[in-house]
XYZ file of C-alpha atoms in Angstrom:
749
model
C 31.300 12.729 18.816
C 27.935 10.561 18.392
C 25.005 12.542 17.258
C 21.481 10.858 17.694
C 18.715 12.053 15.789
C 15.312 10.168 15.968
C 12.989 12.674 14.083
C 13.260 14.535 10.922
C 11.687 14.208 7.415
C 14.147 11.542 6.142
C 15.559 9.289 8.702
C 19.369 9.019 8.890
C 21.608 6.342 10.230
C 22.279 7.288 13.756
C 25.335 5.078 14.740
C 27.681 3.898 12.145
C 29.863 0.723 11.847
C 33.582 1.693 12.337
C 34.540 -1.022 9.878
C 33.371 -2.350 6.601
C 30.067 -4.155 6.365
C 29.872 -7.615 4.652
C 26.903 -8.566 2.767
C 25.512 -10.849 5.444
C 27.251 -9.794 8.575
C 28.587 -12.632 10.705
C 30.086 -15.697 9.162
C 28.133 -18.926 9.599
C 29.001 -20.752 13.073
C 31.228 -23.651 12.971
C 29.624 -27.010 12.016
C 29.972 -28.425 15.418
C 26.693 -26.596 16.359
C 24.961 -28.973 13.924
C 26.452 -32.013 15.721
C 29.219 -32.794 13.245
C 31.273 -31.726 10.255
C 29.543 -30.437 7.271
C 29.580 -27.750 4.705
C 28.759 -24.091 5.616
C 25.653 -22.411 3.969
C 26.285 -21.085 0.519
C 25.745 -17.473 0.011
C 23.313 -17.074 -2.686
C 21.071 -14.089 -1.714
C 20.723 -11.198 0.614
C 19.616 -12.430 4.059
C 18.312 -10.449 7.131
C 17.245 -11.965 10.391
C 14.743 -9.979 12.466
C 14.372 -10.902 16.024
C 13.622 -9.466 19.404
C 14.249 -9.996 22.986
C 10.694 -10.510 24.151
C 7.152 -10.698 22.822
C 4.819 -8.056 21.611
C 7.353 -5.736 20.243
C 5.529 -5.429 16.900
C 8.259 -7.412 15.095
C 5.850 -8.333 12.405
C 5.390 -4.698 11.287
C 9.138 -4.383 11.097
C 9.347 -7.437 9.002
C 6.733 -6.270 6.667
C 8.703 -2.932 6.328
C 11.826 -4.668 5.608
C 10.150 -6.852 2.903
C 8.473 -3.949 1.310
C 11.793 -2.040 1.202
C 13.634 -5.083 -0.473
C 10.791 -5.567 -2.856
C 11.350 -2.028 -4.321
C 14.922 -3.057 -5.581
C 14.654 -6.874 -6.088
C 12.362 -9.138 -8.019
C 12.307 -12.257 -6.010
C 11.877 -11.614 -2.189
C 11.215 -14.723 0.102
C 10.305 -14.925 3.770
C 11.324 -17.847 6.343
C 10.005 -18.592 9.771
C 12.674 -20.756 11.540
C 10.484 -21.662 14.427
C 6.649 -21.627 14.296
C 4.097 -22.537 17.058
C 2.869 -25.488 14.936
C 2.350 -26.802 11.511
C -1.314 -27.526 12.023
C -2.480 -23.962 12.798
C -1.695 -21.142 10.647
C 1.110 -18.642 11.646
C -0.555 -15.068 11.115
C 2.842 -13.438 10.908
C 3.954 -15.775 7.965
C 0.569 -15.451 6.460
C 0.859 -11.596 6.636
C 4.323 -11.666 4.848
C 3.346 -14.214 2.125
C 0.296 -12.026 1.364
C 2.767 -9.337 0.186
C 2.732 -9.112 -3.688
C 6.554 -9.672 -3.996
C 6.458 -13.073 -2.280
C 5.379 -16.227 -4.278
C 6.175 -19.163 -2.101
C 4.003 -21.937 -0.656
C 3.331 -21.578 2.977
C 4.575 -25.020 4.142
C 8.079 -24.353 2.493
C 8.581 -21.144 4.669
C 8.390 -22.872 7.945
C 11.579 -24.568 9.642
C 10.492 -26.358 12.606
C 7.970 -26.151 15.544
C 8.629 -25.315 19.208
C 8.124 -29.184 19.918
C 10.947 -30.023 17.600
C 13.289 -27.562 19.324
C 12.383 -28.991 22.817
C 13.005 -32.411 21.525
C 16.446 -32.008 19.973
C 17.687 -28.369 19.415
C 20.781 -29.447 17.328
C 18.564 -31.656 14.985
C 16.043 -28.700 14.819
C 18.915 -26.446 13.878
C 20.130 -28.795 11.096
C 16.474 -29.011 9.603
C 16.153 -25.162 9.710
C 19.455 -24.763 7.702
C 18.326 -27.188 5.181
C 14.850 -25.908 4.717
C 16.050 -22.259 4.607
C 18.493 -23.359 1.694
C 15.655 -24.594 -0.350
C 13.824 -21.219 0.012
C 16.954 -19.244 -0.581
C 17.608 -20.917 -4.013
C 14.428 -19.348 -5.163
C 15.026 -15.820 -4.095
C 17.267 -12.742 -4.504
C 16.528 -11.895 -0.691
C 15.011 -13.634 2.239
C 13.487 -12.024 5.369
C 13.820 -14.355 8.315
C 11.564 -13.863 11.230
C 12.382 -14.924 14.487
C 10.186 -16.804 17.114
C 7.459 -15.055 19.106
C 8.461 -15.645 22.789
C 5.162 -17.571 23.529
C 6.845 -20.829 24.591
C 9.995 -20.686 26.552
C 11.822 -18.134 28.602
C 13.211 -15.147 26.896
C 16.869 -15.700 27.366
C 16.871 -19.166 26.051
C 14.666 -18.213 23.220
C 16.830 -15.164 22.326
C 20.004 -17.534 22.492
C 18.461 -19.967 20.029
C 17.422 -17.213 17.525
C 21.004 -15.855 17.689
C 22.170 -19.378 17.018
C 20.008 -19.698 14.014
C 21.036 -16.390 12.585
C 24.766 -17.281 12.971
C 24.237 -20.630 11.263
C 22.420 -19.046 8.348
C 25.059 -16.297 7.973
C 22.220 -13.579 8.353
C 22.918 -10.330 10.099
C 20.459 -9.440 12.782
C 18.066 -6.670 12.738
C 17.222 -6.313 16.461
C 13.709 -5.087 17.479
C 13.484 -3.704 21.019
C 10.237 -2.936 22.600
C 9.649 0.608 23.555
C 7.090 -0.456 26.151
C 7.283 -2.984 28.858
C 6.350 -6.565 27.753
C 2.748 -6.021 29.108
C 2.511 -2.887 26.943
C 1.315 -0.880 30.019
C 4.391 1.408 30.548
C 6.783 3.322 27.984
C 10.282 2.622 28.490
C 12.787 5.385 29.289
C 16.218 5.972 27.647
C 17.733 4.276 30.784
C 15.479 1.242 30.354
C 16.396 1.080 26.850
C 20.009 0.991 27.505
C 19.664 -1.863 29.848
C 17.588 -3.913 27.586
C 20.143 -3.296 24.598
C 23.032 -4.209 26.899
C 21.390 -7.514 27.810
C 20.325 -8.625 24.385
C 23.418 -7.624 22.421
C 25.635 -9.534 24.883
C 23.234 -12.591 24.132
C 23.697 -12.050 20.412
C 27.505 -11.816 20.905
C 27.886 -14.884 22.926
C 26.393 -16.838 19.937
C 28.391 -14.998 17.251
C 25.391 -13.549 15.555
C 26.286 -10.197 13.884
C 24.328 -7.172 14.584
C 23.157 -5.043 11.555
C 20.889 -2.387 13.074
C 18.644 -1.845 15.897
C 14.843 -0.623 15.804
C 13.136 0.492 19.106
C 9.582 -0.144 18.105
C 6.326 1.096 19.906
C 8.402 3.881 21.547
C 6.835 6.704 23.382
C 6.082 9.444 20.582
C 7.616 12.383 22.443
C 10.689 10.496 23.571
C 12.318 8.993 20.461
C 15.621 10.953 20.847
C 15.823 9.736 24.517
C 15.303 6.074 23.439
C 17.876 6.232 20.599
C 20.428 7.883 22.865
C 19.799 5.045 25.543
C 20.321 2.264 23.043
C 23.368 4.245 21.488
C 25.054 4.411 24.819
C 24.744 0.568 25.250
C 26.207 0.080 21.798
C 29.057 2.448 22.128
C 30.488 0.187 24.784
C 30.270 -3.025 22.770
C 33.245 -4.438 21.036
C 31.497 -4.854 17.664
C 31.363 -1.101 16.991
C 28.522 1.227 16.242
C 25.429 0.256 14.256
C 22.418 2.332 13.095
C 19.480 2.759 15.597
C 16.085 3.879 14.775
C 13.001 4.475 16.698
C 9.405 4.025 15.661
C 6.612 5.592 17.707
C 3.682 3.720 19.350
C 0.410 3.997 17.345
C -2.848 3.111 18.993
C -4.316 1.658 15.902
C -1.674 -0.780 15.289
C -2.053 -2.262 18.662
C -5.828 -2.146 18.926
C -7.849 -5.222 18.115
C -10.510 -5.259 15.393
C -14.223 -5.417 16.313
C -14.082 -8.984 14.694
C -11.209 -10.029 17.115
C -13.380 -8.645 20.061
C -16.466 -10.605 18.780
C -14.439 -13.800 18.702
C -12.704 -13.300 22.133
C -15.920 -12.695 23.908
C -17.848 -15.530 22.007
C -20.280 -12.918 20.824
C -22.485 -12.906 17.751
C -23.523 -9.918 15.342
C -26.981 -9.047 16.471
C -27.292 -6.245 13.709
C -25.130 -3.945 11.752
C -22.795 -3.764 8.856
C -20.539 -6.864 8.900
C -17.938 -5.017 6.856
C -17.344 -2.562 9.848
C -16.302 -5.627 11.978
C -12.848 -4.956 10.596
C -12.499 -1.391 12.413
C -10.130 -1.236 15.155
C -11.563 -0.687 18.699
C -8.980 1.813 20.236
C -10.736 1.915 23.492
C -13.371 0.495 25.775
C -16.276 2.374 27.641
C -18.163 0.352 30.162
C -21.755 1.829 29.961
C -23.167 0.361 33.241
C -24.546 3.804 34.355
C -27.430 5.981 33.479
C -27.570 7.462 29.952
C -26.696 10.992 30.934
C -23.529 9.688 32.541
C -22.505 7.357 29.511
C -22.814 10.016 26.803
C -19.942 12.316 28.096
C -17.725 9.238 28.335
C -17.904 8.101 24.769
C -14.778 8.303 22.968
C -13.637 8.038 19.181
C -13.251 4.448 18.002
C -14.300 2.982 21.248
C -16.325 -0.297 21.725
C -19.124 0.312 24.246
C -20.083 -2.400 26.659
C -23.800 -2.051 27.552
C -25.698 -4.384 29.776
C -28.424 -6.224 27.785
C -31.102 -4.936 30.051
C -30.408 -1.254 29.701
C -32.126 -0.583 26.486
C -32.264 3.034 27.084
C -28.451 3.325 27.194
C -28.303 0.982 24.001
C -30.623 3.425 22.163
C -28.830 6.469 23.340
C -25.516 5.138 22.291
C -26.781 4.321 18.776
C -28.225 7.819 18.457
C -25.095 9.447 19.657
C -23.070 7.538 17.147
C -25.411 8.679 14.335
C -24.967 12.267 15.547
C -22.381 14.754 14.294
C -21.697 16.017 17.871
C -20.631 12.705 19.417
C -17.648 10.524 18.528
C -17.717 7.756 15.911
C -17.900 4.456 17.664
C -16.360 0.914 16.672
C -19.323 -0.967 17.997
C -21.503 -2.116 20.792
C -21.225 -5.225 23.006
C -24.556 -6.252 24.719
C -23.539 -8.387 27.588
C -25.354 -10.510 30.185
C -27.208 -12.850 27.682
C -30.340 -10.679 27.710
C -32.504 -10.715 24.744
C -33.841 -7.323 23.652
C -37.523 -6.694 23.662
C -38.988 -6.808 20.075
C -40.197 -3.157 20.203
C -36.498 -2.157 21.025
C -35.295 -4.193 18.235
C -37.775 -2.502 15.883
C -36.891 0.918 17.224
C -33.040 0.336 16.445
C -33.810 -1.182 13.059
C -35.750 1.749 12.174
C -32.797 4.135 13.016
C -30.870 2.375 10.149
C -27.588 2.642 11.791
C -24.808 0.457 10.303
C -23.073 0.491 13.758
C -22.252 -3.355 14.607
C -24.121 -4.349 17.791
C -22.712 -7.857 19.325
C -24.517 -10.071 21.842
C -22.547 -11.825 24.460
C -23.488 -14.083 27.275
C -20.397 -12.861 29.476
C -20.992 -10.315 32.383
C -19.964 -6.902 32.346
C -16.567 -7.511 34.260
C -15.571 -10.482 32.157
C -16.584 -8.718 28.945
C -14.524 -5.606 29.617
C -11.576 -7.719 30.912
C -11.640 -9.895 27.893
C -11.800 -6.799 25.443
C -8.717 -5.165 27.252
C -6.811 -8.387 27.127
C -7.447 -8.881 23.267
C -4.328 -7.794 21.508
C -4.267 -6.126 18.174
C -2.455 -8.063 15.256
C -1.036 -6.864 12.021
C -2.802 -9.613 9.759
C -3.030 -9.980 6.104
C -6.545 -8.843 5.873
C -6.006 -5.560 7.659
C -5.314 -2.927 4.967
C -5.436 0.106 7.305
C -2.950 -1.498 9.683
C -0.696 -2.419 6.729
C -0.717 0.918 5.300
C -0.016 2.591 8.598
C 2.800 0.184 9.598
C 4.462 0.774 6.178
C 4.050 4.626 6.653
C 5.581 4.466 9.958
C 8.513 2.351 8.830
C 9.144 4.776 5.837
C 9.125 7.820 8.020
C 11.389 6.509 10.803
C 13.610 4.062 9.198
C 16.164 4.982 6.465
C 15.485 2.474 3.771
C 18.229 3.609 1.754
C 20.807 3.098 4.520
C 19.228 -0.405 5.159
C 19.685 -1.439 1.582
C 23.348 -0.032 1.661
C 24.232 -2.005 4.845
C 22.856 -5.324 2.973
C 24.646 -4.312 -0.188
C 21.628 -4.701 -2.139
C 22.112 -4.103 -5.942
C 19.010 -2.999 -7.834
C 17.479 -5.745 -10.121
C 17.852 -5.408 -13.849
C 14.322 -6.314 -14.420
C 11.197 -4.312 -13.476
C 8.595 -6.345 -11.918
C 4.873 -5.124 -11.443
C 5.466 -4.448 -7.852
C 8.695 -2.544 -8.385
C 7.013 -0.358 -11.081
C 3.977 0.285 -8.770
C 6.468 1.398 -6.138
C 8.228 3.638 -8.604
C 4.900 5.265 -9.365
C 4.125 5.955 -5.564
C 7.623 7.123 -5.064
C 7.699 9.626 -7.901
C 4.163 10.857 -6.833
C 5.314 11.177 -3.263
C 8.146 13.460 -4.322
C 5.869 16.289 -5.900
C 2.637 15.812 -3.593
C 0.233 17.113 -6.344
C -3.380 17.764 -5.554
C -5.863 15.282 -6.932
C -9.706 15.510 -6.805
C -11.787 12.431 -6.266
C -15.483 13.129 -7.029
C -16.960 9.786 -5.848
C -16.559 10.391 -2.167
C -19.664 8.138 -1.635
C -17.733 5.008 -2.761
C -16.082 2.841 0.048
C -13.301 1.882 -2.382
C -12.492 5.639 -3.013
C -12.406 6.277 0.731
C -10.225 3.240 1.405
C -7.739 4.345 -1.549
C -7.782 7.942 -0.078
C -6.853 6.688 3.364
C -4.002 4.644 1.823
C -2.772 7.384 -0.321
C -2.804 9.757 2.538
C -0.895 7.407 4.923
C 1.736 6.977 2.393
C 2.007 10.707 1.623
C 1.362 10.192 -2.091
C -0.818 13.198 -2.941
C -2.931 15.862 -1.488
C -6.692 14.900 -1.876
C -10.152 16.395 -2.149
C -13.210 14.329 -1.916
C -16.424 15.337 -3.272
C -19.718 14.845 -1.389
C -21.500 15.896 1.808
C -18.718 16.438 4.372
C -20.485 15.004 7.318
C -21.512 11.934 5.280
C -18.120 11.329 3.831
C -16.379 11.670 7.179
C -18.858 9.468 8.978
C -18.605 6.695 6.512
C -14.765 6.994 6.608
C -14.811 6.793 10.477
C -17.184 3.787 10.371
C -14.684 2.106 8.176
C -11.882 2.908 10.525
C -10.153 5.105 8.024
C -8.177 8.139 8.706
C -9.213 10.844 6.275
C -8.203 13.712 8.547
C -5.869 15.215 6.009
C -8.351 14.933 3.166
C -10.359 18.067 2.065
C -14.030 17.327 1.466
C -16.030 19.771 -0.729
C -19.786 19.620 -1.392
C -20.803 20.053 -5.118
C -23.744 22.121 -4.138
C -21.425 24.703 -2.323
C -23.165 27.940 -3.495
C -19.842 29.998 -3.680
C -18.019 27.545 -5.798
C -21.188 26.680 -7.910
C -21.422 30.186 -9.061
C -17.717 30.514 -9.681
C -17.701 27.348 -11.686
C -20.842 28.147 -13.612
C -19.600 31.575 -14.600
C -16.526 30.017 -16.011
C -18.457 27.222 -17.675
C -20.947 29.427 -19.251
C -18.472 31.721 -20.637
C -16.490 28.714 -22.293
C -19.561 27.078 -23.696
C -21.608 30.250 -24.583
C -21.038 29.409 -28.154
C -22.952 26.167 -27.715
C -26.014 28.216 -26.298
C -25.195 27.399 -22.615
C -26.719 29.962 -20.208
C -25.991 30.862 -16.607
C -28.889 28.938 -15.432
C -27.987 25.870 -17.385
C -24.340 26.130 -16.191
C -25.517 26.300 -12.467
C -27.268 23.010 -12.833
C -24.439 21.393 -14.916
C -21.543 22.069 -12.486
C -23.287 20.379 -9.585
C -22.565 17.109 -11.331
C -19.549 15.671 -9.550
C -17.585 15.007 -12.848
C -18.175 18.614 -14.095
C -17.469 20.003 -10.493
C -14.217 18.089 -10.237
C -13.122 18.872 -13.849
C -13.815 22.723 -13.180
C -11.592 22.421 -10.036
C -8.723 21.390 -12.147
C -9.616 23.895 -14.964
C -9.382 26.661 -12.186
C -6.221 25.436 -10.548
C -7.985 24.216 -7.306
C -6.655 20.736 -8.078
C -3.813 19.470 -10.337
C -5.759 16.338 -11.582
C -8.874 14.314 -11.305
C -9.584 10.608 -10.934
C -13.158 9.404 -11.374
C -15.014 6.424 -12.879
C -15.552 3.931 -10.042
C -19.229 4.586 -10.299
C -19.699 6.428 -13.531
C -19.161 5.539 -17.028
C -16.124 6.645 -18.993
C -18.119 8.984 -21.114
C -19.526 10.724 -17.923
C -15.963 10.976 -16.710
C -14.188 12.457 -19.633
C -16.876 14.400 -21.393
C -16.399 17.401 -19.096
C -12.631 17.502 -19.882
C -13.179 17.571 -23.684
C -15.309 20.664 -23.096
C -13.253 22.666 -20.607
C -9.747 21.222 -20.325
C -9.158 20.787 -24.148
C -6.046 19.074 -25.828
C -2.503 19.969 -25.665
C -1.057 22.205 -28.772
C -0.324 19.872 -31.770
C -2.544 17.069 -30.415
C -5.561 16.420 -32.452
C -7.206 13.822 -30.090
C -7.489 12.599 -26.621
C -6.481 8.948 -26.465
C -5.582 6.310 -23.889
C -2.915 3.779 -23.062
C -2.522 0.972 -20.703
C 0.886 0.363 -18.903
C 1.319 -3.352 -19.072
C 3.492 -4.433 -16.243
C 4.819 -7.887 -17.266
C 6.839 -10.239 -15.183
C 10.211 -8.389 -16.184
C 9.437 -5.148 -17.923
C 6.693 -2.485 -18.510
C 5.033 -1.908 -22.097
C 2.678 0.612 -23.311
C -0.340 -0.200 -25.339
C -2.610 2.389 -27.087
C -5.338 3.097 -27.854
C -7.451 0.560 -25.890
C -10.116 2.663 -24.467
C -11.215 5.738 -26.425
C -11.108 5.959 -30.210
C -12.917 3.159 -31.890
C -11.573 3.419 -35.521
C -8.733 6.020 -35.744
C -7.683 7.565 -39.033
C -4.123 7.549 -40.015
C -3.819 11.185 -38.711
C -5.318 10.056 -35.535
C -3.101 6.978 -35.181
C -0.014 9.229 -35.615
C -1.325 11.289 -32.736
C -1.931 8.347 -30.612
C 1.630 7.106 -31.268
C 3.274 10.347 -30.544
C 1.078 10.995 -27.293
C 1.814 7.311 -26.275
C 5.680 7.949 -26.690
C 5.426 11.125 -24.537
C 3.639 9.015 -21.787
C 6.247 6.402 -21.939
C 8.892 8.912 -21.428
C 6.815 10.417 -18.372
C 7.156 6.952 -16.775
C 10.808 6.212 -17.462
C 10.195 3.910 -20.515
C 12.320 4.382 -23.444
C 9.860 4.665 -26.457
C 10.439 2.393 -29.397
C 7.008 2.491 -31.250
C 5.564 -0.359 -33.182
C 2.695 0.458 -35.273
C 0.761 -2.575 -35.501
C -0.906 -4.451 -38.321
C -1.660 -7.949 -39.623
C 1.226 -7.718 -42.050
C 4.935 -6.649 -41.485
C 6.936 -4.167 -43.739
C 5.854 -4.476 -47.337
C 4.323 -7.958 -47.189
C 0.787 -7.102 -47.141
C -1.744 -4.673 -48.824
C -5.264 -3.363 -48.336
C -6.825 -0.256 -46.747
C -6.255 -1.308 -43.004
C -2.434 -1.861 -43.697
C -2.258 1.318 -45.758
C -3.642 3.395 -43.025
C -0.953 2.084 -40.530
C 1.696 2.690 -43.231
C 0.480 6.326 -43.660
C 0.349 6.753 -39.865
C 3.979 5.598 -39.548
C 4.999 8.027 -42.223
C 3.252 10.806 -40.341
C 5.021 10.045 -37.036
C 8.431 10.075 -38.782
C 7.598 13.402 -40.452
C 6.257 15.134 -37.248
C 8.736 13.559 -34.842
C 11.900 12.303 -36.618
C 13.639 11.822 -33.390
C 11.391 8.891 -32.309
C 12.147 5.241 -33.302
C 9.042 3.885 -34.933
C 8.406 0.870 -37.089
C 5.283 -0.074 -39.077
C 3.343 -1.798 -40.287
C 4.457 -4.652 -38.164
C 2.962 -7.639 -36.630
C 2.869 -8.229 -32.965
C 5.273 -11.117 -32.839
C 7.809 -9.180 -34.965
C 7.616 -6.257 -32.779
C 7.863 -8.280 -29.434
C 10.037 -11.182 -30.200
C 13.856 -10.893 -31.015
C 13.848 -14.332 -32.865
C 10.973 -13.518 -35.119
C 12.136 -9.934 -35.723
C 15.572 -11.243 -36.830
C 13.844 -13.245 -39.600
C 11.340 -10.604 -40.725
C 12.994 -7.260 -39.935
C 16.757 -7.914 -39.174
C 17.872 -4.275 -39.650
C 15.095 -2.721 -37.530
C 15.908 -0.810 -34.428
C 12.334 -1.354 -33.119
C 11.569 -4.926 -34.211
C 12.040 -7.520 -31.371
C 12.491 -4.564 -28.859
C 9.357 -2.483 -29.032
C 8.147 -0.990 -25.886
C 5.056 1.150 -27.399
C 2.477 -0.888 -29.115
C 0.085 1.138 -31.197
C -3.140 -0.961 -32.320
C -5.039 -0.232 -35.442
C -8.406 0.047 -33.820
C -10.066 -0.100 -30.408
C -11.402 -3.668 -31.066
C -7.843 -5.031 -31.474
C -6.368 -3.003 -28.730
C -8.884 -3.623 -26.004
C -8.941 -7.424 -26.717
C -5.162 -7.647 -26.848
C -4.573 -6.059 -23.443
C -7.158 -8.051 -21.853
C -5.650 -11.254 -23.378
C -2.181 -10.441 -22.230
C -3.410 -9.301 -18.927
C -5.319 -12.726 -18.359
C -2.759 -15.233 -20.157
C 0.585 -13.703 -19.271
C -0.502 -12.664 -15.763
C 0.414 -8.861 -16.598
C -0.792 -6.093 -14.354
C -2.671 -3.516 -16.560
C -2.470 -0.006 -15.094
C -4.886 2.258 -16.809
C -6.555 3.374 -18.951
C -4.362 6.583 -18.767
C -5.871 9.482 -20.766
C -3.287 11.346 -22.745
C -3.396 14.591 -24.975
C -5.192 16.711 -22.354
C -3.596 19.972 -21.157
C -4.285 18.770 -17.374
C -4.656 15.191 -16.328
C -8.033 13.575 -15.968
C -8.114 9.834 -15.555
C -10.834 7.235 -15.741
C -11.362 4.063 -13.610
C -13.099 1.007 -14.247
C -16.270 0.437 -12.474
C -14.690 -2.724 -11.284
C -11.612 -1.054 -9.995
C -9.953 -2.479 -6.973
C -8.533 -0.211 -4.155
C -5.046 -0.901 -5.497
C -6.159 0.354 -9.157
C -7.321 3.518 -7.679
C -4.231 4.027 -5.744
C -2.047 3.492 -8.870
C -4.213 5.773 -11.037
C -3.996 8.545 -8.631
C -0.181 8.222 -8.481
C -0.095 8.256 -12.340
C -2.301 11.400 -12.457
C -0.008 13.105 -9.840
C 2.944 12.372 -12.146
C 1.296 13.522 -15.144
C 0.337 16.673 -13.293
C 4.111 17.177 -12.326
C 5.093 16.634 -15.975
C 2.507 19.097 -17.125
C 3.658 21.716 -14.596
C 7.414 21.320 -15.578
C 6.532 21.601 -19.427
C 4.391 24.851 -18.510
C 1.149 23.429 -19.961
C -1.632 26.095 -19.377
C -5.299 26.624 -20.256
């Protein structure tokens, strides 16, 4: 009996091989295909060939999902495009995959041949592909091979050639079938999918390409089971046996063009509005060639509105509707017909201060609307929302563990920055803690929140005026539906927080009136949420100083038992491992007792993130070779750590080279269990720590994650005011992990 399941929290393999699966599926084709005798391709790395039977299946999003899945386990993942449209114009699929942090290959090296080369001499083109692929493979632990795009020759011929390439490269095929007809207008039924699967698998079989799994992409959301069953019926009759089948639902955002693409397609220019909003997806078209009262009811969320350039009344009404809370948020407006707006209309719209992009095009209404509807959405390297959404859909509907098992991927012994960042997100996702982000008026925070929610990393509350926060999120094309938004001036919460704060700070002379004013500050408001259990942790600092962010936590969260100070560490993700540096952000000149506190807290932080703590208490001398007050402070701190935590491995005073380099350690401290193998580096003062982490970050290309505050009863973490969206995402994940650990250890206020 065959069970077909398309839904569920964790996708499962739906159809399984009857026999064992080799690492790369089918054996390479005989050399005769290359036009003569020659060696077969050496098996060096994991390979997977992603192809489809037609165009517009969303193959690029599947390739991105596979690439991301492999990068979680392997350090060097490459991409290869056997056939590209040309070598003179950029291939957007290849650019997308090369932009992934796990890939470090030159663009030109990742292309085999062009369509023209295939037309001229298919066998010679195939030989070139094999040779160029081998050069890429030598540099990688795995290679994701992405087939051609069906923009040149007929589908049967093109699928056949892709199958030949896969067989000659010894790469198993991940077949992507479109859940909609090739024009994208009609969803395919289970019977349709069975027919497509029968035709395509027969073509693969005829070219001796091995089938690894099948993904039905862009399937009708309510009919995933039917789609999977249809494909399964086709595979059940095939001689190779059964393989896994997964189905991913259609999502309008992924297939919708950005407003920037609309502008380029219609030959329009930006008349006014926020240029950053051109990257929002236009998920519908409204032709406003009618009176104002008839246009307004037809406005839809995320639509681009086509307005005749001589209908200034409709234009003004549309801009006002977008600014109103009672109408949908629009992607933009296209003024068509080539009419210039009257100066008074331009002044009126300018006075409204709306960031809504207004484009000006010379095309007529029909041509404008037709061009927009024919403009296809692309998953491109600069589309962070689409990337997050594509990865989220892949993770939810494709069993990544099963895919890795089929490819027989063994986890890498090294930990790259990307692998570590994924581990952070994965651990945070497993507990789904509630994190408050006080700076809801910062675009970086909103973008990070959208990414975190798409990937299911944490529950989030944003602080700010709800209407303003959600309106800005909509303008940026972000999905913040699952985020809670709280206003720090909310009277009920203000009274609740002020009462608690006044009681805690009464000994400092804080009155209720003073507390009412204090808790409306976003940092205090967010910290009080954590204090009272309305959130598990807080991340702030994108727009505020470190002092502004962490001062409230000193006042109301307090330190853990047996911890004298709040300190910080950076997780330094080097090319092959992760180290802990502390303190690099909080305490300028710690005493010996404070250094011991920092060391013990840093060791606990290391353990939280899966790093075995071996502590190096750094100084300008090693062992007994030096003297002086600074060295003595480190020596005393080391003794205190050993006294308080005899279970920890600690060495000090020790110089950085002796702590990090086994060769130096063998000469200076040959009997030490820490020297040459240290994972936790404790600096004698803030000046040394801060400069060292920045020097290593810049010179060694390390990813510095932090600062991570430690020693508090509940996690509060600070951001740099220059923080990137990825920094915010990582810090939220870290805070969620800390919150999970605190809950496990039973820390309470």
